[in-house]
Amino acid sequence: METIAKTAAVAAPDQQTVYEQMVSRGVSRREFLKFCGWISACMGLGTEGMAQVANALENKRRIPVVWMHFQECTCCSESFLRSSHPIVADILLDKISLDYTETLLAASGHQAEACLQDTITKYKGEYLLCVEGSVPTGADGAYCCIGGRSAEAILTEVAEGAKAVIAWGNCACSGCVQAAKPNPTGATPIHRLIAGKPVVNVQGCPPIAEVMAGVLVHLLTFDRIPQLDALGRPKAFYSRRVHDTCYRRPNYDAGLFVESFDDDNARKGFCLYKMGCRGPTTYNSCGTIRWNGGVSFPIQSGHGCIGCSESNFWDNGPFYTRLTSFPGFGIETTADRIGMVAGVATVAGVAAHAVLTNIRKHDEIGEQPGESAAAAPPPPAVKPEDKGGTQP
Amino acid sequence: MRTNTLPAPPHAFQRIYVWELPIRFYHWLNALCILTLIVTGFIIANPPAINNGSEAAFSYWFGTTRFIHFAAAYIFVFNLLVRIYWGFVGNQYANWKNFLPLRRAQYREIFTVLRVDILETSNKVIVAIGHNALAYLTYTVLFLVSLFQVASGFALYAKMSHWWLPQLFTWMLPLFGGDASLRNWHHFATWFFIVFTIIHVYLVFYHDYVEGHGVISSMAGGWKFLPTRHREAVQGKSWFTVGKASPPHPGRPGPPP
Amino acid sequence: MSARIVVDPVTRIEGHLRIEAQVENGVITDAWSAGTMVRGLEIILRGRDPRDAWAFCERVCGVCTTVHALASVRSVEDAIGVAVPPNAELIRNIMFCTQYMQDHVVHFYHLHALDWVDVVSALKADPAEASRIAQSISHWPKSSPGYFSDLQKRLVRFVESGQLGIFANGYWGHPAYKLPPAINLIGVAHYLEALEWQKEIVKVHTIFGGKNPHPNYLVGGVPCAINIDEANALNAERLAMVGALLAQAKTFVEQVYLPDLMAVAPYYLDWTKIGGGVSNYLCYGDLPTNGFADIARFKFHRGAILDRDLSHVHEVDPRDPEGIKEFVDHSWYSYQGEGGRHPWDGETTFNFTGPQPPYEHLNVDGKYSWLKTPRWKGHAMEVGPLARMLVGYASGSAEIKDAVTEALAGLNAPASVLFSTLGRTAARGIETRLVARWGLEFYDQLLANIKNGDSRTFTKEKWDPSTWPTTCRGVGASEAPRGALAHWIVINEQKIANYQLVVPTTWNGSPRDAKGERSPYEASLIGTPVHDPKLPLEIIRTIHSFDPCLACAVH
Ligand code: HEM
Ligand code: HEM
Ligand code: NFV
Ligand code: SF4
Ligand code: SF4
Ligand code: F3S
Ligand SMILES: [Mg+2]
């Protein structure tokens, strides 16, 4: 991806840089650098990274952002608004130009549609597309329409001229709750509908605010999409399992488990593994960045992780058991239940076979008359070639 | 006291060296690994409530259980590789081609075994020096499930390891819809090993009991005992013609004359 | 002069709402409200573990996050017969109050304010004047002339950048904007301050539920354990943080939100005559103070008011098969057989009969929305802050009565002004103030309980599904920020056999019923003057006064 911000700057040369805007708002140079340090720490860039961040924020213009809403619950937008570092909320409002989002736009109806059209035509190839929500492909698009047009048609149009695409949250990344079985509307993650564009999957239901902010800052600062894993998730935030950074991990290794909510072990903060915690199979930053400015995260507040940043986590339930329902056998049929049935059937079959054998094979098993060792004739001589293995 | 004047056997047996040492070694190590993996696996899946320490720093039993699982897993894998290698260099009973039911005669024997040993509707004599064709087939399935268990296990393990080997399997994760569901499959496959072991051990005893060819001890000493009166039946009739014939074992004498 | 106005998307709401309105000679004569996105949660819930349902339901909406989780755990607890410990009730109440404060403040500033506050006019304001007004209505410290002047400069630079972002194409300069520039400037300042503030108050959810949006709930209690002698549980530090956040929130509500509301209202008294809509109001009540079984001691009362007759509060029973029913005559669903369905017998079967997209107009004579149409004893009911204040007032709640009377005195207006667009917006502010107070009350009770040695937060006895009856059913009622919310569950053999949500915005935003009777959105638009049919400012003003949430309404 070549420079997003540079092109934006060409389009609107009189804009301010982020730094200028911050200064105009009374932010001191010191505070600004502190912010840069925080951002680069968040992105794991260390001190050299900080200089790069500072440089980028000082010299770049606001990039137009189009934020679409399809099948969603708006919690990703809500989460984004919670971005917690005091300066971050401001900076994100000022460093991007949020040209379209149904949640905050002053204009409605035709005027809102005009906002969208203006941006995607004026900034063709330069704007950043953010998508919150999945796209229903059932009923020819009738399950989600905006301004009389189907979500799919709108997505195709806005993705066309986008520089890069961010999929916010589990809905856009993997369909989330509406794609849970039986997925009545054909809810589809957006990466399946967009061709030839990088799609950054920012997972979570919702994603952590600072992760959302961090991904945007990365894009703007370095003019390229962050390194992604095989599932399109930024490695900076999704390369570790919740379990790997969970502060209750020592309890896990020690075998100290909560056996029931609010038992003595729960009150001591033991590991929630046996309460169904999905931390061991979930990739997210909850254990490191935590939520809402680092206040807590699900496990710290006593509930297991439900795996909200994983594809299909809704169908990996029930949530409060370690072993989950097994695909293809109906909800709540666990692998163990199937295995137990198979195991019992096997033992029963083997027992029955043993009985049958003693009846049916009686003749072969029992000593034949004249075959008792004592009465047997002397062995025939063994010819030398009969020794050892022979191939018939 | 053994003397040369042993009473004569009911009918004469020919002693045949079937299972070479690597096979026997592989077999018991494999069995041990699998039992260990099943037991530790189930403990991992559903740890017992033994909260004997009040502080995490005092204890590490769950970590140890997992360590044993992973250690057994590595042994299991390399042992499996040894067995695959031996399928190319070992004797004809160990040859890899026996494990693939590619010839019609194998199918014929599978159906015969089903009738004779499983349904017991026939008393035809089957003389298989290695395994019978059905047994080979079940071991093939076992190998395949083992490969799945290895691939899924290492895919799950990849995040806990810096070594490249486990990373080779991470493609399994998206394929099975993420860690949670792959882990579920890994758990599910465990039941195959359990069911296999029950049937396998039973059948080994069954053959020993019904046929008296010394099948059980063959996995210890390598030797099976083929009644000489069955030699005719075997000769020229078995599908079993692949692999190089193992020469008469040099170091071992036949039964005393 | 007749015109059909289409407003789609309606922005500054949650979800996908489309309004079609018929305008004759500058006045709306008919209106249709349609929800245009569906997900099918009720279908997805079938067959699942009832103890998981809260998590699915919570994802119905991230704006009113938690309320569906609350209704859900209550429905399951009702079905299996379990009462939660007092601490769990208090923690749920505190989270409830937190949700109200966050949601109502965000609604007022970020979703509703731009209908009344002209951002462009704020550029012309005299910061000294803004400061004088701000200081005359509140003690809020950030109100110096310098503060407003800095803010104004920032605004000027923003506008001069040419990239107007979310303010582009707004209705700036429209004659329906009536505020003096100084008050517009205060409004814009507090828009930004509220954005900063709202992310603080939700930390109460983070402490008790681990995150926000979508904190965790639990059937039988709350998941966070209390242990004041332990680092890994709710201890003095965690509790103190909750206390501090609640206190800060109360300050913000009392010193920013309410003063702003009372400063803006007098300029828009014409809007006390517009947007009244239906004349029936429904509440399920919430904030139990003596266990959920003791409805009489809820802070928000349960009851219904018909024909704006405040002298009589009708009893409401969500279990009554003839009470609440949902109809689909104008909704894209089909029922087996005729008539409405009580939610325990509810059905959710898609049946889209609308025009294939892209379309210009909906076929409003047939089915035209993904919302079902709920009715109470056949009546269209308005739910929400206004309903809560009216039912509380009419039920004789001293606290609610005082708060409403005080607000009306401030405006120097009779109670009848409440039946309007502005009344609805005012009621929201009034109840936020009450809730800010109550949150601290519940907090003090929680501390007192813990001090007395009660630290239970969960009841284990019915946790194991094998302890449940083979079949059972329950209803979980609540008062979501937008109004009466209830979930009905039928459990069979430990799994969900049927699950139905009837949601505040379903009541308010639904299509008309078989008799042609309009639901609140449609009814409230009738008679609204429209200055310029191309600019839907008046329409969104009234619609926003309900605080629509379409993800909720359709689910
Ligand atoms: C986890 C448990 C076990 C597993 C997975 C297992 C697996 C196998 C496999 C894969 C073979 C084929 C060997 C080859 O061709 O390389 C085999 C053969 C055999 N196993 Fe096991 N085994 C188990 C336990 C046992 C036990 C407990 C016994 C004895 C009591 C036993 C006795 C035998 C015998 C006698 C054979 C040779 C069978 C024949 O000649 O057809 N196995 N086993
Ligand atoms: C016969 C072979 C094996 C059996 C029967 C077996 C069985 C199991 C079982 C039952 C579990 C618990 C699953 C759950 O959480 O529900 C498990 C976990 C696991 N197994 Fe295996 N396993 C086998 C081989 C392997 C191999 C070859 C590996 C490779 C490293 C492996 C790695 C793992 C890992 C990483 C876990 C998850 C443990 C954790 O995250 O704490 N397993 N296994
Ligand atoms: N309508 C609605 Fe909600 C609320 N308040 C739910 O119950 O917004 Ni999303
Ligand atoms: S991913 Fe989750 S949080 Fe985001 S919109 Fe979807 S349901 Fe809401
Ligand atoms: S609480 Fe969950 S994430 Fe934390 S150590 Fe235990 S299992 Fe792992
Ligand atoms: S449920 Fe989600 S918020 Fe984090 S701890 Fe688990 S990924
Ligand atoms: Mg419903």
PDB file of N, CA, C and O in Angstrom, chain B residues 23-49:
ATOM      1  N   ILE B  23      10.036 -53.744  15.404  1.00  0.00           N
ATOM      2  CA  ILE B  23       8.577 -53.764  15.427  1.00  0.00           C
ATOM      3  C   ILE B  23       8.085 -53.981  16.852  1.00  0.00           C
ATOM      4  O   ILE B  23       7.177 -53.299  17.319  1.00  0.00           O
ATOM      5  N   ARG B  24       8.703 -54.879  17.533  1.00  0.00           N
ATOM      6  CA  ARG B  24       8.266 -55.155  18.901  1.00  0.00           C
ATOM      7  C   ARG B  24       8.520 -53.949  19.802  1.00  0.00           C
ATOM      8  O   ARG B  24       7.676 -53.560  20.608  1.00  0.00           O
ATOM      9  N   PHE B  25       9.665 -53.383  19.601  1.00  0.00           N
ATOM     10  CA  PHE B  25      10.000 -52.202  20.391  1.00  0.00           C
ATOM     11  C   PHE B  25       8.992 -51.088  20.090  1.00  0.00           C
ATOM     12  O   PHE B  25       8.426 -50.462  20.979  1.00  0.00           O
ATOM     13  N   TYR B  26       8.791 -50.883  18.806  1.00  0.00           N
ATOM     14  CA  TYR B  26       7.814 -49.875  18.390  1.00  0.00           C
ATOM     15  C   TYR B  26       6.472 -50.155  19.041  1.00  0.00           C
ATOM     16  O   TYR B  26       5.820 -49.270  19.591  1.00  0.00           O
ATOM     17  N   HIS B  27       6.056 -51.405  18.988  1.00  0.00           N
ATOM     18  CA  HIS B  27       4.713 -51.730  19.452  1.00  0.00           C
ATOM     19  C   HIS B  27       4.503 -51.356  20.909  1.00  0.00           C
ATOM     20  O   HIS B  27       3.525 -50.726  21.283  1.00  0.00           O
ATOM     21  N   TRP B  28       5.448 -51.759  21.738  1.00  0.00           N
ATOM     22  CA  TRP B  28       5.209 -51.523  23.165  1.00  0.00           C
ATOM     23  C   TRP B  28       5.411 -50.072  23.548  1.00  0.00           C
ATOM     24  O   TRP B  28       4.699 -49.551  24.414  1.00  0.00           O
ATOM     25  N   LEU B  29       6.339 -49.434  22.851  1.00  0.00           N
ATOM     26  CA  LEU B  29       6.512 -48.008  23.125  1.00  0.00           C
ATOM     27  C   LEU B  29       5.266 -47.233  22.690  1.00  0.00           C
ATOM     28  O   LEU B  29       4.771 -46.342  23.380  1.00  0.00           O
ATOM     29  N   ASN B  30       4.770 -47.643  21.556  1.00  0.00           N
ATOM     30  CA  ASN B  30       3.558 -47.015  21.024  1.00  0.00           C
ATOM     31  C   ASN B  30       2.397 -47.206  21.998  1.00  0.00           C
ATOM     32  O   ASN B  30       1.681 -46.256  22.329  1.00  0.00           O
ATOM     33  N   ALA B  31       2.237 -48.435  22.454  1.00  0.00           N
ATOM     34  CA  ALA B  31       1.147 -48.706  23.388  1.00  0.00           C
ATOM     35  C   ALA B  31       1.305 -47.854  24.644  1.00  0.00           C
ATOM     36  O   ALA B  31       0.352 -47.238  25.127  1.00  0.00           O
ATOM     37  N   LEU B  32       2.523 -47.777  25.139  1.00  0.00           N
ATOM     38  CA  LEU B  32       2.770 -46.996  26.352  1.00  0.00           C
ATOM     39  C   LEU B  32       2.454 -45.515  26.129  1.00  0.00           C
ATOM     40  O   LEU B  32       1.796 -44.855  26.931  1.00  0.00           O
ATOM     41  N   CYS B  33       2.925 -45.001  24.987  1.00  0.00           N
ATOM     42  CA  CYS B  33       2.666 -43.587  24.677  1.00  0.00           C
ATOM     43  C   CYS B  33       1.171 -43.335  24.593  1.00  0.00           C
ATOM     44  O   CYS B  33       0.655 -42.353  25.143  1.00  0.00           O
ATOM     45  N   ILE B  34       0.486 -44.218  23.909  1.00  0.00           N
ATOM     46  CA  ILE B  34      -0.943 -43.974  23.704  1.00  0.00           C
ATOM     47  C   ILE B  34      -1.678 -44.002  25.044  1.00  0.00           C
ATOM     48  O   ILE B  34      -2.498 -43.124  25.323  1.00  0.00           O
ATOM     49  N   LEU B  35      -1.345 -44.983  25.857  1.00  0.00           N
ATOM     50  CA  LEU B  35      -2.019 -45.021  27.164  1.00  0.00           C
ATOM     51  C   LEU B  35      -1.709 -43.751  27.960  1.00  0.00           C
ATOM     52  O   LEU B  35      -2.583 -43.148  28.564  1.00  0.00           O
ATOM     53  N   THR B  36      -0.457 -43.338  27.925  1.00  0.00           N
ATOM     54  CA  THR B  36      -0.080 -42.103  28.634  1.00  0.00           C
ATOM     55  C   THR B  36      -0.823 -40.902  28.074  1.00  0.00           C
ATOM     56  O   THR B  36      -1.338 -40.057  28.814  1.00  0.00           O
ATOM     57  N   LEU B  37      -0.895 -40.856  26.746  1.00  0.00           N
ATOM     58  CA  LEU B  37      -1.554 -39.702  26.121  1.00  0.00           C
ATOM     59  C   LEU B  37      -3.054 -39.690  26.433  1.00  0.00           C
ATOM     60  O   LEU B  37      -3.645 -38.630  26.646  1.00  0.00           O
ATOM     61  N   ILE B  38      -3.647 -40.868  26.480  1.00  0.00           N
ATOM     62  CA  ILE B  38      -5.079 -40.917  26.804  1.00  0.00           C
ATOM     63  C   ILE B  38      -5.301 -40.441  28.237  1.00  0.00           C
ATOM     64  O   ILE B  38      -6.150 -39.585  28.503  1.00  0.00           O
ATOM     65  N   VAL B  39      -4.509 -40.973  29.139  1.00  0.00           N
ATOM     66  CA  VAL B  39      -4.711 -40.623  30.556  1.00  0.00           C
ATOM     67  C   VAL B  39      -4.417 -39.139  30.781  1.00  0.00           C
ATOM     68  O   VAL B  39      -5.245 -38.396  31.314  1.00  0.00           O
ATOM     69  N   THR B  40      -3.264 -38.668  30.316  1.00  0.00           N
ATOM     70  CA  THR B  40      -2.945 -37.249  30.543  1.00  0.00           C
ATOM     71  C   THR B  40      -3.903 -36.355  29.763  1.00  0.00           C
ATOM     72  O   THR B  40      -4.308 -35.308  30.241  1.00  0.00           O
ATOM     73  N   GLY B  41      -4.297 -36.819  28.584  1.00  0.00           N
ATOM     74  CA  GLY B  41      -5.245 -36.033  27.782  1.00  0.00           C
ATOM     75  C   GLY B  41      -6.547 -35.820  28.524  1.00  0.00           C
ATOM     76  O   GLY B  41      -7.075 -34.709  28.580  1.00  0.00           O
ATOM     77  N   PHE B  42      -7.046 -36.889  29.123  1.00  0.00           N
ATOM     78  CA  PHE B  42      -8.306 -36.736  29.852  1.00  0.00           C
ATOM     79  C   PHE B  42      -8.149 -35.894  31.109  1.00  0.00           C
ATOM     80  O   PHE B  42      -9.062 -35.179  31.501  1.00  0.00           O
ATOM     81  N   ILE B  43      -6.983 -35.969  31.693  1.00  0.00           N
ATOM     82  CA  ILE B  43      -6.762 -35.090  32.856  1.00  0.00           C
ATOM     83  C   ILE B  43      -6.722 -33.627  32.396  1.00  0.00           C
ATOM     84  O   ILE B  43      -7.294 -32.743  33.020  1.00  0.00           O
ATOM     85  N   ILE B  44      -6.097 -33.406  31.247  1.00  0.00           N
ATOM     86  CA  ILE B  44      -6.064 -32.033  30.709  1.00  0.00           C
ATOM     87  C   ILE B  44      -7.481 -31.571  30.388  1.00  0.00           C
ATOM     88  O   ILE B  44      -7.869 -30.439  30.654  1.00  0.00           O
ATOM     89  N   ALA B  45      -8.262 -32.485  29.837  1.00  0.00           N
ATOM     90  CA  ALA B  45      -9.619 -32.099  29.427  1.00  0.00           C
ATOM     91  C   ALA B  45     -10.490 -31.801  30.635  1.00  0.00           C
ATOM     92  O   ALA B  45     -11.340 -30.916  30.589  1.00  0.00           O
ATOM     93  N   ASN B  46     -10.273 -32.537  31.696  1.00  0.00           N
ATOM     94  CA  ASN B  46     -11.153 -32.371  32.845  1.00  0.00           C
ATOM     95  C   ASN B  46     -10.377 -32.623  34.123  1.00  0.00           C
ATOM     96  O   ASN B  46     -10.489 -33.672  34.743  1.00  0.00           O
ATOM     97  N   PRO B  47      -9.592 -31.640  34.533  1.00  0.00           N
ATOM     98  CA  PRO B  47      -8.700 -31.860  35.674  1.00  0.00           C
ATOM     99  C   PRO B  47      -9.484 -32.138  36.949  1.00  0.00           C
ATOM    100  O   PRO B  47     -10.513 -31.513  37.194  1.00  0.00           O
ATOM    101  N   PRO B  48      -9.013 -33.081  37.754  1.00  0.00           N
ATOM    102  CA  PRO B  48      -9.685 -33.350  39.019  1.00  0.00           C
ATOM    103  C   PRO B  48      -9.471 -32.195  39.993  1.00  0.00           C
ATOM    104  O   PRO B  48      -8.529 -31.423  39.857  1.00  0.00           O
ATOM    105  N   ALA B  49     -10.361 -32.106  40.967  1.00  0.00           N
ATOM    106  CA  ALA B  49     -10.278 -31.023  41.948  1.00  0.00           C
ATOM    107  C   ALA B  49      -9.315 -31.417  43.054  1.00  0.00           C
ATOM    108  O   ALA B  49      -9.724 -31.919  44.092  1.00  0.00           O
TER     109      ALA B  49
END
